Short mmCIF file of C-alpha atoms and ligand atoms in Angstrom, two decimals:
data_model
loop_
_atom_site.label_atom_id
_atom_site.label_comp_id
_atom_site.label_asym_id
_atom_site.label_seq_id
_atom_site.Cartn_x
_atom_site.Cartn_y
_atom_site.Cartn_z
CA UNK A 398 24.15 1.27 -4.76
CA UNK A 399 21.72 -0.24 -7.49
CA UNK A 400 19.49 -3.17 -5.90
CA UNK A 401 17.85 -6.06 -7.12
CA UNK A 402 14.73 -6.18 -5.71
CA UNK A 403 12.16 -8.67 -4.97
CA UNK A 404 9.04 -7.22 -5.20
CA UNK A 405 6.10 -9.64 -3.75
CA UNK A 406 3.13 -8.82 -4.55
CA UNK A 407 4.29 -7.02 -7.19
CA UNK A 408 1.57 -6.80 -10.06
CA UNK A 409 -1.07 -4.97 -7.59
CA UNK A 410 -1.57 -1.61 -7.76
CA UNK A 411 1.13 -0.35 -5.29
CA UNK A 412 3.66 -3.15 -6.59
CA UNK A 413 3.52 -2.21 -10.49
CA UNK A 414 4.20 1.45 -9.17
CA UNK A 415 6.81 0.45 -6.81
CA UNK A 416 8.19 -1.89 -9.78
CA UNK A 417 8.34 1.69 -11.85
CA UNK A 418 9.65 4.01 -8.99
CA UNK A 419 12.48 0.99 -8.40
CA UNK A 420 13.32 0.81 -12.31
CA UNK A 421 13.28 4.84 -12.45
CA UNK A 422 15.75 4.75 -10.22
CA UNK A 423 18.19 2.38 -11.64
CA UNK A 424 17.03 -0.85 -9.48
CA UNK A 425 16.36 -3.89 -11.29
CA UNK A 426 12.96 -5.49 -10.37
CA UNK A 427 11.85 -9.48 -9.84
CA UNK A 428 8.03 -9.87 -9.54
CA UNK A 429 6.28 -12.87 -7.60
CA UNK A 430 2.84 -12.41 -7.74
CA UNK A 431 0.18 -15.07 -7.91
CA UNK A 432 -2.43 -12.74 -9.35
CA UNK A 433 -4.81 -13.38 -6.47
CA UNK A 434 -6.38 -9.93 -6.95
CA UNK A 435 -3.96 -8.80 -10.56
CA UNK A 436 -4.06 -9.39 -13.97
CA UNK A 437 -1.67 -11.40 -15.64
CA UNK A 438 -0.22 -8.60 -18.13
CA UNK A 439 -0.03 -5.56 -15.41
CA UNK A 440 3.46 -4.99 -15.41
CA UNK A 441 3.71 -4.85 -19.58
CA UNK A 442 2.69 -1.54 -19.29
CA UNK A 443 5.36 -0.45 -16.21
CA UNK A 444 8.00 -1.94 -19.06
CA UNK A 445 6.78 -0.15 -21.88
CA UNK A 446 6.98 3.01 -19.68
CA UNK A 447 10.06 2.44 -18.37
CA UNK A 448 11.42 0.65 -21.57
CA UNK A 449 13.33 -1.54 -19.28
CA UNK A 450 12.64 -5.21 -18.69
CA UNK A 451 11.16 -6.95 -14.92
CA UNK A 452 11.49 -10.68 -14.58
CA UNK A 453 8.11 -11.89 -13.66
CA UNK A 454 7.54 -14.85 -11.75
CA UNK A 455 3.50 -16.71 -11.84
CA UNK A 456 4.44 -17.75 -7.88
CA UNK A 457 2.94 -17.90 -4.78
CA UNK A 458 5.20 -15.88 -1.81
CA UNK A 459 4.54 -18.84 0.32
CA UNK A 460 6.24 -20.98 -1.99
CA UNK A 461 9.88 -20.81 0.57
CA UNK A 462 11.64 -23.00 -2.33
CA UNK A 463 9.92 -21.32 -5.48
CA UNK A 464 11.21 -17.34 -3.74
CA UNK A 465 14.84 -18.61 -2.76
CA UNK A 466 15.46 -20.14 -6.05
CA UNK A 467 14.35 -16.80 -7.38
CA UNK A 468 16.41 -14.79 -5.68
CA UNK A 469 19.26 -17.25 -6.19
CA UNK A 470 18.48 -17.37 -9.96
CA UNK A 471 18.46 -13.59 -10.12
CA UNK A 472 21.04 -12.01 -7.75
CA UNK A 473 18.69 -10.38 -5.36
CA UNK A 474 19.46 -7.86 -2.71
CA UNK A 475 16.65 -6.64 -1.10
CA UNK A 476 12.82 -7.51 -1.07
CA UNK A 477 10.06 -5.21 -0.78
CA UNK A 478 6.93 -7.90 0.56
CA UNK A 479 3.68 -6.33 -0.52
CA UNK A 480 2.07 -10.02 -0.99
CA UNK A 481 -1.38 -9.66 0.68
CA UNK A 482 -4.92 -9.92 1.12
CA UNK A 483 -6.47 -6.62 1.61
CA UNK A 484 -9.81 -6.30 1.98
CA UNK A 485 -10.85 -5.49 5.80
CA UNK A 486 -14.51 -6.22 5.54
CA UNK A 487 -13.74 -9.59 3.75
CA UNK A 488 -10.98 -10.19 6.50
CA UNK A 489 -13.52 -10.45 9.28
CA UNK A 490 -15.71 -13.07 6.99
CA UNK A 491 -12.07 -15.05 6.49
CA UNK A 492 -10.08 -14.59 9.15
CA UNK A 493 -8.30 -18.00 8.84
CA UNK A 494 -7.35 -16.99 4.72
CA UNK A 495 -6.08 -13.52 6.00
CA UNK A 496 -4.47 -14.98 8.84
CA UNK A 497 -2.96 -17.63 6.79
CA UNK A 498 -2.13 -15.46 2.89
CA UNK A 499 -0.78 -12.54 5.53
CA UNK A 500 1.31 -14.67 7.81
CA UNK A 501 2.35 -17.27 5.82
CA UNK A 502 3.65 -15.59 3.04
CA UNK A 503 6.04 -12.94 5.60
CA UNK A 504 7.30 -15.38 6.99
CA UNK A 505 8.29 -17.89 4.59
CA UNK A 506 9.51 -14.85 1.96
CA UNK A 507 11.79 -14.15 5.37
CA UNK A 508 13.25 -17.88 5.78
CA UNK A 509 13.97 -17.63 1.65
CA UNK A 510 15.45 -14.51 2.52
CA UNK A 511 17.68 -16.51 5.63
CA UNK A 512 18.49 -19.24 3.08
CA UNK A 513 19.51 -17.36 0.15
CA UNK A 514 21.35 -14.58 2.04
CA UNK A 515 19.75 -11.67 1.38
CA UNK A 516 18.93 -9.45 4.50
CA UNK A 517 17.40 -6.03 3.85
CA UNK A 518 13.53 -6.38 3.67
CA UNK A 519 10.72 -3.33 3.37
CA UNK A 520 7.23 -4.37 4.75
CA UNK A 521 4.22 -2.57 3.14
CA UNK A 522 2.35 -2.21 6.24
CA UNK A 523 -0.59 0.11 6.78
CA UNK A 524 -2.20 2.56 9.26
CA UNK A 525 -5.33 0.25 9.88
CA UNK A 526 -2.72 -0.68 12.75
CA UNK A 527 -3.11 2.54 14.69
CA UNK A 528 -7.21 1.40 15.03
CA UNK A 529 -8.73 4.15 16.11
CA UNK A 530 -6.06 6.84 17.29
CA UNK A 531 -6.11 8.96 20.18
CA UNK A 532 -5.71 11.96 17.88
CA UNK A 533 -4.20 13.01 14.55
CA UNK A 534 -1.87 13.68 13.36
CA UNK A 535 -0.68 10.07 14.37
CA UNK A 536 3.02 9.94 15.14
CA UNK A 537 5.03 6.85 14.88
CA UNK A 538 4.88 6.35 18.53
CA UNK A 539 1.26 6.34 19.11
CA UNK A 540 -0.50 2.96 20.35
CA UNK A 541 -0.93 0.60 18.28
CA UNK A 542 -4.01 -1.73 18.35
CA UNK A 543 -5.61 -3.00 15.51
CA UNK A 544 -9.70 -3.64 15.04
CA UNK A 545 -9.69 -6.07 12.14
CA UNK A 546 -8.19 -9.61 10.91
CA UNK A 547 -6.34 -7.61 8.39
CA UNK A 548 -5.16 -4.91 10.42
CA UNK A 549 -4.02 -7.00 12.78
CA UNK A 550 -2.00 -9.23 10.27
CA UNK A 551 -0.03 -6.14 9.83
CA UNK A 552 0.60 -5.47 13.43
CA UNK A 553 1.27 -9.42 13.75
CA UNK A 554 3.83 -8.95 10.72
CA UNK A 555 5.61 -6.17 12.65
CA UNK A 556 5.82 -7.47 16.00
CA UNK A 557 7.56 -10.60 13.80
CA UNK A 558 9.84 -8.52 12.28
CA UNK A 559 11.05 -6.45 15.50
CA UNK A 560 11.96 -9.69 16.28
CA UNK A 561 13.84 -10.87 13.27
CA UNK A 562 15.37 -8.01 13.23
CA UNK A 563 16.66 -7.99 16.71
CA UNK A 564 17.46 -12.02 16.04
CA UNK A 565 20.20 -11.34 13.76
CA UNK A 566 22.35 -8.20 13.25
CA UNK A 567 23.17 -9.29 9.15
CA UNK A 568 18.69 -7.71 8.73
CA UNK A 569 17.66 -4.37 7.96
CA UNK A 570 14.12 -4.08 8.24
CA UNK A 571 11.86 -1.66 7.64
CA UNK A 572 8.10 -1.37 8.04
CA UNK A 573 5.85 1.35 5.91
CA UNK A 574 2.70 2.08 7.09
CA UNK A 575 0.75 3.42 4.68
CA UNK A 576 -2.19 5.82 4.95
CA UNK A 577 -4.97 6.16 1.72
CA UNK A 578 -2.94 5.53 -1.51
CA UNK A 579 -4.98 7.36 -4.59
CA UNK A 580 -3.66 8.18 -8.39
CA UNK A 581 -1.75 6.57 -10.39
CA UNK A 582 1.14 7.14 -12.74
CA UNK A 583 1.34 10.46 -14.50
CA UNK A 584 1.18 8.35 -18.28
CA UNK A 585 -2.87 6.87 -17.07
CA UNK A 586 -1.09 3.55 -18.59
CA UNK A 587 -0.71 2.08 -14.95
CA UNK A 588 -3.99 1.97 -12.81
CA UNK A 589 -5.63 0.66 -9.33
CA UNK A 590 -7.94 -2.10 -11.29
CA UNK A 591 -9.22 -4.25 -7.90
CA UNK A 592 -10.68 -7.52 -9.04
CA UNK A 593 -14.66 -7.52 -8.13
CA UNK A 594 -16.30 -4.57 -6.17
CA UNK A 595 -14.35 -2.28 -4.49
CA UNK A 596 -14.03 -1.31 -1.34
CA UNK A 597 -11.84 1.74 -1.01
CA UNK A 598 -13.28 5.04 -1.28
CA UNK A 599 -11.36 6.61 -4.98
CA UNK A 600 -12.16 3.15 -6.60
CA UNK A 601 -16.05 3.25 -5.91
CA UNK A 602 -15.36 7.35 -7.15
CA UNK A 603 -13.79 6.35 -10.60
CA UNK A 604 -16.54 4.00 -10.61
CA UNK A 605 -19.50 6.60 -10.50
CA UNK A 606 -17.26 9.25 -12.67
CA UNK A 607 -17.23 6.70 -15.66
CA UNK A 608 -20.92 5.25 -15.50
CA UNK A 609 -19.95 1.92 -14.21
CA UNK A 610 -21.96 2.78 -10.84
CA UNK A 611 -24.79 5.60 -10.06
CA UNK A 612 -23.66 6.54 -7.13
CA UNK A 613 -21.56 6.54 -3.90
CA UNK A 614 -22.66 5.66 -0.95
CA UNK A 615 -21.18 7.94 1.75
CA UNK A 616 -21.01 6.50 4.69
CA UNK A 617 -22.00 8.67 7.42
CA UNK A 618 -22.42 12.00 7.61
CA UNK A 619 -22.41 12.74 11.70
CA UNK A 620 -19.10 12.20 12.53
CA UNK A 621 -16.94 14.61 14.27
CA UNK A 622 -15.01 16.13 11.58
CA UNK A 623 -15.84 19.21 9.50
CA UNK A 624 -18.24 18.11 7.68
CA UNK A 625 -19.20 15.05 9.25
CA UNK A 626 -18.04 12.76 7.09
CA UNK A 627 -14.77 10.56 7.38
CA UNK A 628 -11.26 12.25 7.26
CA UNK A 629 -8.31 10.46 5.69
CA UNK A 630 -4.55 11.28 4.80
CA UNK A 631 -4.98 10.58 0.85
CA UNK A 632 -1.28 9.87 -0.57
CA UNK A 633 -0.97 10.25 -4.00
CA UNK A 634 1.05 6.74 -4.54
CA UNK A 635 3.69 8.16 -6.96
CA UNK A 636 4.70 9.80 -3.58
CA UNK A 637 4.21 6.44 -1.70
CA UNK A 638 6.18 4.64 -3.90
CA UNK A 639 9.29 6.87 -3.81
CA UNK A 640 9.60 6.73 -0.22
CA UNK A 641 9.85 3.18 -0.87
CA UNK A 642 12.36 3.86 -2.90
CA UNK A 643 13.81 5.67 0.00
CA UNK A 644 13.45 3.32 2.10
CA UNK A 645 15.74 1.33 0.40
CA UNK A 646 18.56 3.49 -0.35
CA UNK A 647 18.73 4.05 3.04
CA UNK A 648 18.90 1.19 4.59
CA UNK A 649 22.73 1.12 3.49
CA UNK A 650 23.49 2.88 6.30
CA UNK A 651 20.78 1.51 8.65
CA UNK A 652 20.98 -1.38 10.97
CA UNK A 653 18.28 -3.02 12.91
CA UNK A 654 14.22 -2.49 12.39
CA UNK A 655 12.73 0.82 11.43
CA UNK A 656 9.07 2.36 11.08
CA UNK A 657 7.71 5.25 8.99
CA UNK A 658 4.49 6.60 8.25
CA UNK A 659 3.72 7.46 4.49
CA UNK A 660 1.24 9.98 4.45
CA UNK A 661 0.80 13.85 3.14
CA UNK A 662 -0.15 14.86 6.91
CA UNK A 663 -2.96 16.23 5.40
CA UNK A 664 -6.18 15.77 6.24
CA UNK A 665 -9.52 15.39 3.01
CA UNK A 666 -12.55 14.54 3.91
CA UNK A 667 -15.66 12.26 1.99
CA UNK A 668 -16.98 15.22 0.58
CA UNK A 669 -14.30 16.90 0.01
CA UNK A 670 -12.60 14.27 -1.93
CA UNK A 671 -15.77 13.65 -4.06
CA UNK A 672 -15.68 18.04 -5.05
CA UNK A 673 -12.03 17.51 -5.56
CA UNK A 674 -12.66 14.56 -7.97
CA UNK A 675 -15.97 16.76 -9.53
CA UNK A 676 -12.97 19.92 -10.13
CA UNK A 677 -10.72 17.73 -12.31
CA UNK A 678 -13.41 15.95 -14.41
CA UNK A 679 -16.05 18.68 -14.75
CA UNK A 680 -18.09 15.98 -13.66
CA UNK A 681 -20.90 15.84 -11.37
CA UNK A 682 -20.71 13.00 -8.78
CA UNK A 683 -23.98 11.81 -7.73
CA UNK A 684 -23.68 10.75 -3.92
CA UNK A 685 -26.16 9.54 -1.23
CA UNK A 686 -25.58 9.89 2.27
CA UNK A 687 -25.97 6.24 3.97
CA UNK A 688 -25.21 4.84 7.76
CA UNK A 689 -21.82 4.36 9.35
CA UNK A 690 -20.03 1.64 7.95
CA UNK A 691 -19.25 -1.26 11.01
CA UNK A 692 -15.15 -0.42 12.27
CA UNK A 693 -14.76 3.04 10.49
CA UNK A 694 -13.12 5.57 12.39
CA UNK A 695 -13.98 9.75 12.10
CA UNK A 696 -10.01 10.71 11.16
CA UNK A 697 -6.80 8.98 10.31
CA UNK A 698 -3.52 11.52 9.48
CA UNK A 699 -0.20 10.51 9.80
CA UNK A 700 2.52 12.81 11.06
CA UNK A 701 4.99 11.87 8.83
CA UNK A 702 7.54 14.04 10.09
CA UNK A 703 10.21 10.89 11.16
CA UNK A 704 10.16 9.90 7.18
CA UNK A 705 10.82 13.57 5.98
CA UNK A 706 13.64 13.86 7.92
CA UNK A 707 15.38 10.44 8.09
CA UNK A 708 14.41 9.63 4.42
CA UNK A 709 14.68 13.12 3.13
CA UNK A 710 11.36 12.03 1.54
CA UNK A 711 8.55 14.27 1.76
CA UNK A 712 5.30 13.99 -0.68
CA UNK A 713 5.38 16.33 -3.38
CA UNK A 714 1.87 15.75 -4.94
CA UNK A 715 -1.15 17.32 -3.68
CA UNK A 716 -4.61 15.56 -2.93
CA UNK A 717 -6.50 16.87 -6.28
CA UNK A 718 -2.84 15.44 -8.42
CA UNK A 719 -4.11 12.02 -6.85
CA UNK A 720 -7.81 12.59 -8.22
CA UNK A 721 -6.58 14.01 -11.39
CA UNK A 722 -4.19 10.88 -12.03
CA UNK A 723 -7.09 8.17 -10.55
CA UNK A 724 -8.90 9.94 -13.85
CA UNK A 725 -6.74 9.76 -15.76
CA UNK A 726 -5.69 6.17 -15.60
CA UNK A 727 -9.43 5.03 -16.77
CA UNK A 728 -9.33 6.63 -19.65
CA UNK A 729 -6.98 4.70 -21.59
P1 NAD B 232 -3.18 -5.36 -4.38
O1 NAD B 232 -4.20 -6.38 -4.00
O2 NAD B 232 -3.40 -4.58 -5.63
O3 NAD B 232 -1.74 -6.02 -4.44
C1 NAD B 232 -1.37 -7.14 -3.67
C2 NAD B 232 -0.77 -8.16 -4.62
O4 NAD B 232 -0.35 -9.29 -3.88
C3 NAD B 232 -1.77 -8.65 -5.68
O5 NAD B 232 -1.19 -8.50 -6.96
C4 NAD B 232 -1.98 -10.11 -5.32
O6 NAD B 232 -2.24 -10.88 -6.47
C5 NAD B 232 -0.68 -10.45 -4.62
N1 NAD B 232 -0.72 -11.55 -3.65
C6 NAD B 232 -1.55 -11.72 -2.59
N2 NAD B 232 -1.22 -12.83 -1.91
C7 NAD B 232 -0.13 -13.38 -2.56
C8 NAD B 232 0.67 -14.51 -2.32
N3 NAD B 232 0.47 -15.34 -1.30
N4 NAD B 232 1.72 -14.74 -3.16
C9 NAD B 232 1.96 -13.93 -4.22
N5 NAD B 232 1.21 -12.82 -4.48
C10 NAD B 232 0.18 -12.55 -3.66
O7 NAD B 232 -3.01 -4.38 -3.14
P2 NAD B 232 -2.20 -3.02 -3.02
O8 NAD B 232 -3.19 -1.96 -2.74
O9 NAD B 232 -1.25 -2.88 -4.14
O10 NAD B 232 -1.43 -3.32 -1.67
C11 NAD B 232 -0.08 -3.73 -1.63
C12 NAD B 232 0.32 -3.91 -0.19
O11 NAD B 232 0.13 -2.70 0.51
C13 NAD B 232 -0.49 -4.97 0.57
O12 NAD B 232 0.37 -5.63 1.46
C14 NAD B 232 -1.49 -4.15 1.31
O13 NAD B 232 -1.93 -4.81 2.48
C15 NAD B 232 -0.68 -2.92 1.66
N6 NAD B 232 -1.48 -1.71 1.90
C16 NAD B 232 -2.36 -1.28 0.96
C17 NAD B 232 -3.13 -0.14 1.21
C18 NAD B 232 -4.16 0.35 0.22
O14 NAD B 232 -5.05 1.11 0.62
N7 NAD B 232 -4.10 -0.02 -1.05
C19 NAD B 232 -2.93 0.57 2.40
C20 NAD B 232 -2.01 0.11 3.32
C21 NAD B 232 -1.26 -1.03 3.06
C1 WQD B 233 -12.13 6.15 3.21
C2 WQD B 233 -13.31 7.00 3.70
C3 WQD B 233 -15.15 5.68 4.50
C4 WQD B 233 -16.09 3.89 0.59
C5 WQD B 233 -8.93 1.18 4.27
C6 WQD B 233 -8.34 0.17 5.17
C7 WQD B 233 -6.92 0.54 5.49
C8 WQD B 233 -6.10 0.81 4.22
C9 WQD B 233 -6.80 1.75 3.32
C10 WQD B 233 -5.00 -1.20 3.59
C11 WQD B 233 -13.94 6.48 4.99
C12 WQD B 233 -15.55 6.46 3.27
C13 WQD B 233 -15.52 4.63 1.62
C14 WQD B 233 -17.40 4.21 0.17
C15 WQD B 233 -17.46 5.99 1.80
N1 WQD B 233 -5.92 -0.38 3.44
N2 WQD B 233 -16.19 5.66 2.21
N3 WQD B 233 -18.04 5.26 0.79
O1 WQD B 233 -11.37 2.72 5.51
O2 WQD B 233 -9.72 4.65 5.53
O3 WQD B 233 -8.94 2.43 4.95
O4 WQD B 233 -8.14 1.30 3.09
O5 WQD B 233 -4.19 -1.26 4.46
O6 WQD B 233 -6.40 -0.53 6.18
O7 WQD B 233 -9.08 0.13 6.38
O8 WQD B 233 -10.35 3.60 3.35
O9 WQD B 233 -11.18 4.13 1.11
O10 WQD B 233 -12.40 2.39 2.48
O11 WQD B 233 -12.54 4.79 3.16
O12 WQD B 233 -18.09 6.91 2.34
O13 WQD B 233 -17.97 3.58 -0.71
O14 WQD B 233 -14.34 6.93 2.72
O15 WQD B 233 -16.20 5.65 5.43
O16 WQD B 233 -14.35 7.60 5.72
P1 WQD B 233 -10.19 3.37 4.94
P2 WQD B 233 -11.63 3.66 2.44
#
């Protein structure tokens, strides 16, 4: 059945995907964003791709009366919330904005939902809640316990929505707990363009690759993995972005509250990443090994077996497709 989907948060870097993924697959898309960290102008490109048309709405997800009127206005079905603040180190510094952005806008996009009628709802939660796991690769039903403000907005969110879920048996819910995103779009015409410095890993990369930066700073290189520096579960976000997508679709014949982890259930390390990005440029990536950074962890993987087989979704793009498409995106 084609949706209508709500997308908040939608002119980010995983929204404008998601917005293309959603229009791929014959969804229409309604963006509230309040371009906190996007540019006005980000989804122009996911139409011109697409050649199909998003309503975009300059709106803050808090705003209950602004996102029921637009779902009202625009025959919604579903909403996918992405709406957030991000950053974790910034998080600890502003725990009340994080608290408040994070909170706020779940749970007033969920009392627009109440009001307007519209019941199925995908979270875009994140692995930061597993803190530091027991081991990898991390299955659904590990412990959860997260070691940041924004991390544990997430885990807040989720707790909330068990509830909501359980409160009502008209919601579907479904959290996605994302592990790294990286890439971009096969076209290079949509791209991960984070307002300021960035903090992720593949941003500060692209960075150093196109002489905006001389270097990146690794941080750490005696940690127990096989090389010592950090392990992560680097998704290519096409991939992310269609288990969204499947997400959705399945949620027809879903009831209650769901969770699934989005990774490749691969693990890439610092260095590893870095030769991986130096492969697909033919560039050479000038690095520096530096301390620890405060609340890192040696290895996050997800097992994402519970989303390959109840969303038939599985990742189909490998780690060097997501450095190949991060470069490719700054070049137009
Ligand atoms: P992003 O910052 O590019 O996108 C978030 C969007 O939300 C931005 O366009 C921002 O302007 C908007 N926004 C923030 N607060 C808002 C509000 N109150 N009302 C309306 N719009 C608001 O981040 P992203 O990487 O695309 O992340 C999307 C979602 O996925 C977020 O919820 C994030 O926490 C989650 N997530 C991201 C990662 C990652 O590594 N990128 C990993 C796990 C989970
Ligand atoms: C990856 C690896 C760093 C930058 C964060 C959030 C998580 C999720 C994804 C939203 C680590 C190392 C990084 C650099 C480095 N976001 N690194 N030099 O920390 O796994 O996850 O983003 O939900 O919640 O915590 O991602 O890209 O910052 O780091 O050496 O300049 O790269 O130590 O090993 P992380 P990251």
């Amino acid at each position: 059945m084609a949706e209508t989907v709500l997308v908040t948060g939608g002119a980010g870097y995983i929204g404008s995907h998601t917005a293309l993924a959603l229009l791929e697959a014959g969804h229409d898309v309604v963006v509230v964003d309040n371009y906190v960290n996007a540019k006005p102008g980000a989804l122009a490109d996911v139409e011109d791709v697409t050649g199909r048309s998003i309503t975009v709405v300059d709106g803050d997800a808090r705003d209950r009366k602004l996102v029921e009127h637009t779902m009202r206005e625009n025959g919604v079905t579903a909403v996918i919330h992405m709406a957030a603040l991000k950053a974790v180190g910034e998080s600890v510094e502003m725990p009340i904005e994080y608290y408040g952005n994070n909170l706020e806008s779940a749970i007033s996009t969920l009392d627009a939902m109440r009001a307007a009628g519209v019941w199925k709802f995908v979270f875009s939660s994140s692995a930061t809640v597993y803190g530091d796991p027991e081991s990898c690769p991390i299955p659904e039903t590990a412990s959860i316990g997260a070691t940041n403000p924004y991390g544990m907005t997430k885990q807040m969110i989720e707790v909330i929505l068990e509830d909501v879920a359980a409160s009502d048996e008209r919601w579907t819910i479904t959290s996605l707990r994302y592990f790294n995103p990286i890439g971009a779009h096969e076209s290079g015409r949509i791209s991960e363009a984070p307002i300021g410095k960035p903090n992720n890993l593949m941003p500060m990369v692209m960075d150093v690759a196109t002489g905006r930066r001389d270097k990146v700073m690794v941080f750490g290189n005696d940690w127990p993995t096989v090389d010592g520096t950090g392990v992560r579960d680097y998704i290519h976000v096409m991939d992310l972005v269609e288990g969204h997508v499947a997400a959705l679709e399945a949620m027809s014949a879903q009831s209650g509250y769901e969770v699934y982890n989005l990774g490749q259930g691969r693990g890439t390390s610092v260095l590893e990443l870095i030769k991986a990005v130096e492969d697909v440029t033919g560039l050479s990536i000038a690095y520096e090994i530096t301390d620890r950074r405060a609340g890192d962890i040696a290895e996050c993987v997800a097992d994402p077996t519970r989303a390959n087989t109840e969303l038939g979704w599985k990742t189909r793009r490998s780690t060097a497709d997501g450095c190949r498409d991060s470069w490719n995106s700054q070049n137009t």
